[in-house]
Structures are given as structure tokens and as C-alpha cells.
């Protein structure tokens, strides 16, 4: 069964360093998303991506964040200068379409900023 | 701003019981509603998707209903098993790109 794949599963980084989280969405999907979940809190929307551009973003997704689909299969989230409060589980998701189709999530990348 | 609330926050039941998890949302202008399962430290597994025009969806022992006008959804789990122990998340899809707004979840423990 097709699935969304995320790497790495866990990343530890020092405050101020850049990190890149990687995702391979399901191959025929068109809509891509990043969400995050701080420990003990709700899953929060960060950004959606369609047709090679950002379609929506939340207040959390500030200038420190960027997304890219560099090669037609990977979908990446970059955090330029990590802060302690960026520590969270980051989930990638994809959909084939919008309102009538399911969102499928990856297993997540646990980011720990020290 | 859409708010999603799930009640109860935690639930402990003996194996075999039928149970109902509740989800409410403040803005009825949703595109869809999706129920997920999350095991500790793991990703989100999609259980059921209900489109805004539908009233319910069924998958095996799971049945989800949607009452858009009252801003409510329920997830019914029949004949619960210890393997059902997990956190169940409700999420509503909004806007043209169906971004999801999540509730905090109901943590379910089914004891043998």
C-alpha cells in the first residue's frame, strides 16, 4: 500500500543550526502539507503546497521556514535557524485532491533542538 | 477561527464494550472531517473520511457520523479490543486546500 515516507525519524540539532526534514509523498498525489505537534499539544498546520508553490500557510510558518519540492518526488521543510521552541514532531501529509480525498500522513520526524 | 474539541480527553473501558468518542467544531463551513488514530510517538493513521455532504461512514468495527449543522461528529467503536488502545484524533478540513484543524484527541485504553 502506498505510504508517505519521512526521513530522518529523529534529528537532534543545536540551537541556531539549519535543519532539513525530508518527505516522499504518495506518488500520484498533488497536494502536500507540513504539520507539527509539540509534545502534549494539538497537531498544528504549518503550510500547504500545490502546483510548485505555497498555497496556504499558518502564522507559525514565518521567514525561518521554507518548503521545496526539488525533484518531483521529495518534499522538504527547512528551518533556517532553529530555536528551542521548534522542538516537535513534524508530519508530512499528502492528498490526491482536496475536499473529497483523504490526507495521508507520514510517521513523522522528531526534532529536538538543544 | 475554527476550534475543534474532543470529549472525553481519556477513556478506559474493558474489552468488548461499545464506545463513542465525540468531536465538536465551531464553524460548520467544513469540506470534510477525518478521524485518525495515533499510537504513542508514532504517526497518524487515517481511519475514516466523511465528506461534508455525507452523514456517516463505516469501516469494519468503526462508524463515524457527521452533523454539520450542529458542528458534531461521533466515532463509534464496536466490540472494543486491547489493540484499539491509542489516541483518536478528529480533524476538520477547511478552505480550498482542505487544511486540517485538529482536536487534542481522546486517549483510549481498552483493558483485557
CSV table of C-alpha atoms in Angstrom, one decimal:
chain,number,residue,atom,x,y,z
A,1,UNK,CA,0.0,0.0,0.0
A,2,UNK,CA,1.4,3.4,-0.9
A,3,UNK,CA,2.6,5.5,2.0
A,4,UNK,CA,4.2,8.8,2.9
A,5,UNK,CA,7.8,8.4,3.9
A,6,UNK,CA,9.7,10.8,6.2
A,7,UNK,CA,13.4,10.9,7.0
A,8,UNK,CA,15.1,11.1,9.4
A,9,UNK,CA,12.8,9.6,12.1
A,10,UNK,CA,14.7,11.6,14.8
A,11,UNK,CA,17.1,14.6,14.5
A,12,UNK,CA,18.9,16.4,17.2
A,13,UNK,CA,20.4,19.8,16.4
A,14,UNK,CA,21.9,22.7,18.2
A,15,UNK,CA,20.1,25.9,18.5
A,16,UNK,CA,20.8,28.2,15.6
A,17,UNK,CA,21.6,25.4,13.2
A,18,UNK,CA,19.7,24.8,9.9
A,19,UNK,CA,17.8,21.6,9.5
A,20,UNK,CA,16.1,20.0,6.5
A,21,UNK,CA,13.3,17.5,7.0
A,22,UNK,CA,12.5,15.2,4.1
A,23,UNK,CA,9.3,13.6,2.9
A,24,UNK,CA,8.4,11.5,-0.1
A,25,UNK,CA,4.6,11.9,-0.6
A,26,UNK,CA,2.5,9.2,-2.3
A,27,UNK,CA,3.4,9.3,-6.0
A,28,UNK,CA,0.1,10.4,-7.7
A,29,UNK,CA,-0.8,13.0,-5.0
A,30,UNK,CA,-0.9,16.7,-5.9
A,31,UNK,CA,-1.3,18.4,-2.5
A,32,UNK,CA,1.4,18.4,0.1
A,33,UNK,CA,1.4,19.6,3.7
A,34,UNK,CA,3.6,20.0,6.8
A,35,UNK,CA,2.1,19.9,10.3
A,36,UNK,CA,3.8,19.8,13.6
A,37,UNK,CA,2.9,18.5,17.1
A,38,UNK,CA,4.6,19.9,20.2
A,39,UNK,CA,4.7,17.3,22.9
A,40,UNK,CA,1.3,17.1,24.6
A,41,UNK,CA,-0.3,19.6,22.3
A,42,UNK,CA,-2.6,19.5,19.2
A,43,UNK,CA,-1.3,18.8,15.7
A,44,UNK,CA,-1.0,22.2,14.0
A,45,UNK,CA,-1.0,23.1,10.4
A,46,UNK,CA,2.2,24.8,9.0
A,47,UNK,CA,1.9,25.0,5.2
A,48,UNK,CA,0.3,23.6,2.2
A,49,UNK,CA,1.9,23.2,-1.3
A,50,UNK,CA,0.3,22.8,-4.6
A,51,UNK,CA,1.5,23.2,-8.2
A,52,UNK,CA,5.0,24.0,-7.0
A,53,UNK,CA,4.1,26.9,-4.8
A,54,UNK,CA,2.8,27.6,-1.3
A,55,UNK,CA,-1.0,27.7,-1.3
A,56,UNK,CA,-1.6,28.4,2.4
A,57,UNK,CA,0.5,29.0,5.5
A,58,UNK,CA,-0.2,29.5,9.1
A,59,UNK,CA,1.1,32.2,11.5
A,60,UNK,CA,3.7,29.7,12.7
A,61,UNK,CA,5.3,29.4,9.2
A,62,UNK,CA,7.4,32.6,9.4
A,63,UNK,CA,10.6,33.6,7.5
A,64,UNK,CA,12.6,30.9,9.3
A,65,UNK,CA,10.7,28.2,7.5
A,66,UNK,CA,10.7,27.3,3.8
A,67,UNK,CA,9.5,24.4,1.7
A,68,UNK,CA,10.6,22.9,-1.6
A,69,UNK,CA,9.8,20.2,-4.0
A,70,UNK,CA,13.2,19.9,-5.6
A,71,UNK,CA,12.9,16.9,-7.9
A,72,UNK,CA,9.2,15.9,-8.4
A,73,UNK,CA,9.3,13.3,-5.6
A,74,UNK,CA,10.8,14.8,-2.5
A,75,UNK,CA,9.1,17.5,-0.4
A,76,UNK,CA,11.3,19.3,2.1
A,77,UNK,CA,10.8,21.6,5.1
A,78,UNK,CA,13.8,23.7,6.0
A,79,UNK,CA,14.2,25.6,9.3
A,80,UNK,CA,17.0,28.2,8.9
A,81,UNK,CA,18.0,28.9,12.4
A,82,UNK,CA,16.4,26.5,14.9
A,83,UNK,CA,15.1,27.6,18.3
A,84,UNK,CA,14.4,25.6,21.3
A,85,UNK,CA,10.6,26.0,20.7
A,86,UNK,CA,10.9,24.4,17.3
A,87,UNK,CA,11.3,21.0,19.1
A,88,UNK,CA,8.3,19.0,18.0
A,89,UNK,CA,7.2,16.1,15.9
A,90,UNK,CA,6.9,17.2,12.3
A,91,UNK,CA,4.5,15.4,10.0
A,92,UNK,CA,4.3,15.5,6.2
A,93,UNK,CA,1.0,14.7,4.6
A,94,UNK,CA,-0.3,14.4,1.0
A,95,UNK,CA,-3.7,14.2,-0.8
A,96,UNK,CA,-4.7,13.2,-4.3
A,97,UNK,CA,-7.3,16.0,-4.4
A,98,UNK,CA,-8.9,18.4,-1.9
A,99,UNK,CA,-12.3,18.2,-0.3
A,100,UNK,CA,-13.2,14.6,-1.2
A,101,UNK,CA,-10.0,12.8,-0.6
A,102,UNK,CA,-8.2,11.6,2.5
A,103,UNK,CA,-5.0,13.1,3.8
A,104,UNK,CA,-2.3,10.5,4.4
A,105,UNK,CA,0.4,11.3,7.0
A,106,UNK,CA,3.9,10.1,7.4
A,107,UNK,CA,5.4,8.6,10.6
A,108,UNK,CA,6.9,11.9,11.5
A,109,UNK,CA,10.4,13.4,12.3
A,110,UNK,CA,11.0,14.1,15.9
A,111,UNK,CA,13.1,17.3,16.0
A,112,UNK,CA,15.0,18.0,19.2
A,113,UNK,CA,16.7,21.4,19.5
A,114,UNK,CA,19.3,21.6,22.3
B,1,UNK,CA,-11.2,30.8,13.8
B,2,UNK,CA,-12.2,27.1,13.8
B,3,UNK,CA,-11.9,25.3,17.1
B,4,UNK,CA,-12.2,21.5,17.5
B,5,UNK,CA,-12.9,19.9,20.8
B,6,UNK,CA,-12.9,16.3,21.7
B,7,UNK,CA,-14.6,14.7,24.7
B,8,UNK,CA,-13.7,12.8,26.7
B,9,UNK,CA,-10.0,13.5,26.9
B,10,UNK,CA,-9.4,10.0,28.1
B,11,UNK,CA,-11.4,6.8,28.3
B,12,UNK,CA,-10.7,3.5,29.9
B,13,UNK,CA,-13.0,0.5,29.1
B,14,UNK,CA,-12.9,-3.3,29.4
B,15,UNK,CA,-12.6,-5.3,26.3
B,16,UNK,CA,-15.8,-6.0,24.4
B,17,UNK,CA,-17.5,-2.7,25.2
B,18,UNK,CA,-19.0,-0.5,22.5
B,19,UNK,CA,-17.9,3.1,22.9
B,20,UNK,CA,-18.5,6.6,21.5
B,21,UNK,CA,-15.9,9.3,21.0
B,22,UNK,CA,-17.2,12.8,20.5
B,23,UNK,CA,-15.9,15.7,18.4
B,24,UNK,CA,-17.3,19.2,18.1
B,25,UNK,CA,-16.3,22.1,15.8
B,26,UNK,CA,-17.3,25.8,15.9
B,27,UNK,CA,-17.5,26.6,12.2
B,28,UNK,CA,-19.9,24.4,10.2
B,29,UNK,CA,-18.4,25.5,6.8
B,30,UNK,CA,-16.2,22.5,6.5
B,31,UNK,CA,-15.2,20.5,3.4
B,32,UNK,CA,-14.7,17.2,5.3
B,33,UNK,CA,-13.9,15.6,8.6
B,34,UNK,CA,-11.3,12.9,9.1
B,35,UNK,CA,-10.7,10.6,12.1
B,36,UNK,CA,-7.2,9.4,12.8
B,37,UNK,CA,-5.5,7.0,15.2
B,38,UNK,CA,-2.2,7.9,16.8
B,39,UNK,CA,-0.1,5.4,18.7
B,40,UNK,CA,2.4,6.8,21.2
B,41,UNK,CA,5.3,8.5,19.5
B,42,UNK,CA,4.0,7.5,16.0
B,43,UNK,CA,2.4,9.0,13.0
B,44,UNK,CA,-1.3,9.5,12.2
B,45,UNK,CA,-3.2,6.6,10.6
B,46,UNK,CA,-6.4,7.7,8.8
B,47,UNK,CA,-9.4,5.8,9.9
B,48,UNK,CA,-12.4,7.4,8.2
B,49,UNK,CA,-13.1,10.4,6.0
B,50,UNK,CA,-16.6,11.9,5.9
B,51,UNK,CA,-17.3,14.5,3.2
B,52,UNK,CA,-19.4,17.5,4.1
B,53,UNK,CA,-22.4,16.1,2.1
B,54,UNK,CA,-22.3,12.7,3.9
B,55,UNK,CA,-23.9,11.7,7.2
B,56,UNK,CA,-21.8,8.7,8.1
B,57,UNK,CA,-19.0,6.3,7.0
B,58,UNK,CA,-18.3,2.8,8.2
B,59,UNK,CA,-15.1,0.7,8.1
B,60,UNK,CA,-15.2,-2.6,9.9
B,61,UNK,CA,-16.0,-2.0,13.6
B,62,UNK,CA,-15.8,1.7,13.2
B,63,UNK,CA,-18.7,4.0,12.3
B,64,UNK,CA,-18.3,7.8,12.1
B,65,UNK,CA,-21.3,10.2,11.8
B,66,UNK,CA,-21.4,13.9,10.9
B,67,UNK,CA,-24.0,16.5,11.8
B,68,UNK,CA,-22.6,19.6,10.1
B,69,UNK,CA,-25.4,21.9,11.2
B,70,UNK,CA,-24.8,21.2,14.9
B,71,UNK,CA,-21.0,21.0,14.5
B,72,UNK,CA,-20.6,17.5,15.7
B,73,UNK,CA,-19.2,14.1,14.8
B,74,UNK,CA,-19.0,10.9,16.7
B,75,UNK,CA,-16.8,7.9,16.3
B,76,UNK,CA,-18.4,4.6,17.3
B,77,UNK,CA,-16.2,1.6,18.1
B,78,UNK,CA,-18.0,-1.7,18.4
B,79,UNK,CA,-16.7,-4.6,20.4
B,80,UNK,CA,-13.5,-2.8,21.6
B,81,UNK,CA,-10.2,-4.8,21.7
B,82,UNK,CA,-6.9,-4.1,23.5
B,83,UNK,CA,-5.4,-3.4,20.1
B,84,UNK,CA,-7.7,-0.4,19.8
B,85,UNK,CA,-5.8,1.4,22.6
B,86,UNK,CA,-4.4,4.6,21.1
B,87,UNK,CA,-5.3,8.3,20.8
B,88,UNK,CA,-8.1,9.1,18.4
B,89,UNK,CA,-7.9,12.5,16.7
B,90,UNK,CA,-10.7,14.3,14.9
B,91,UNK,CA,-9.7,16.9,12.2
B,92,UNK,CA,-11.9,19.1,10.1
B,93,UNK,CA,-10.9,20.1,6.6
B,94,UNK,CA,-11.3,23.8,5.7
B,95,UNK,CA,-10.7,26.0,2.7
B,96,UNK,CA,-9.8,25.3,-0.9
B,97,UNK,CA,-6.8,23.2,0.1
B,98,UNK,CA,-8.5,21.3,2.9
B,99,UNK,CA,-6.0,22.1,5.6
B,100,UNK,CA,-6.9,20.2,8.7
B,101,UNK,CA,-7.7,21.7,12.1
B,102,UNK,CA,-7.2,19.0,14.8
B,103,UNK,CA,-8.7,18.4,18.2
B,104,UNK,CA,-6.5,17.4,21.0
B,105,UNK,CA,-7.7,13.8,20.9
B,106,UNK,CA,-9.2,11.1,23.1
B,107,UNK,CA,-6.8,8.7,24.7
B,108,UNK,CA,-8.4,5.3,24.7
B,109,UNK,CA,-7.3,2.3,26.9
B,110,UNK,CA,-9.0,-1.0,26.4
B,111,UNK,CA,-8.1,-3.5,29.1
B,112,UNK,CA,-8.2,-7.3,28.6
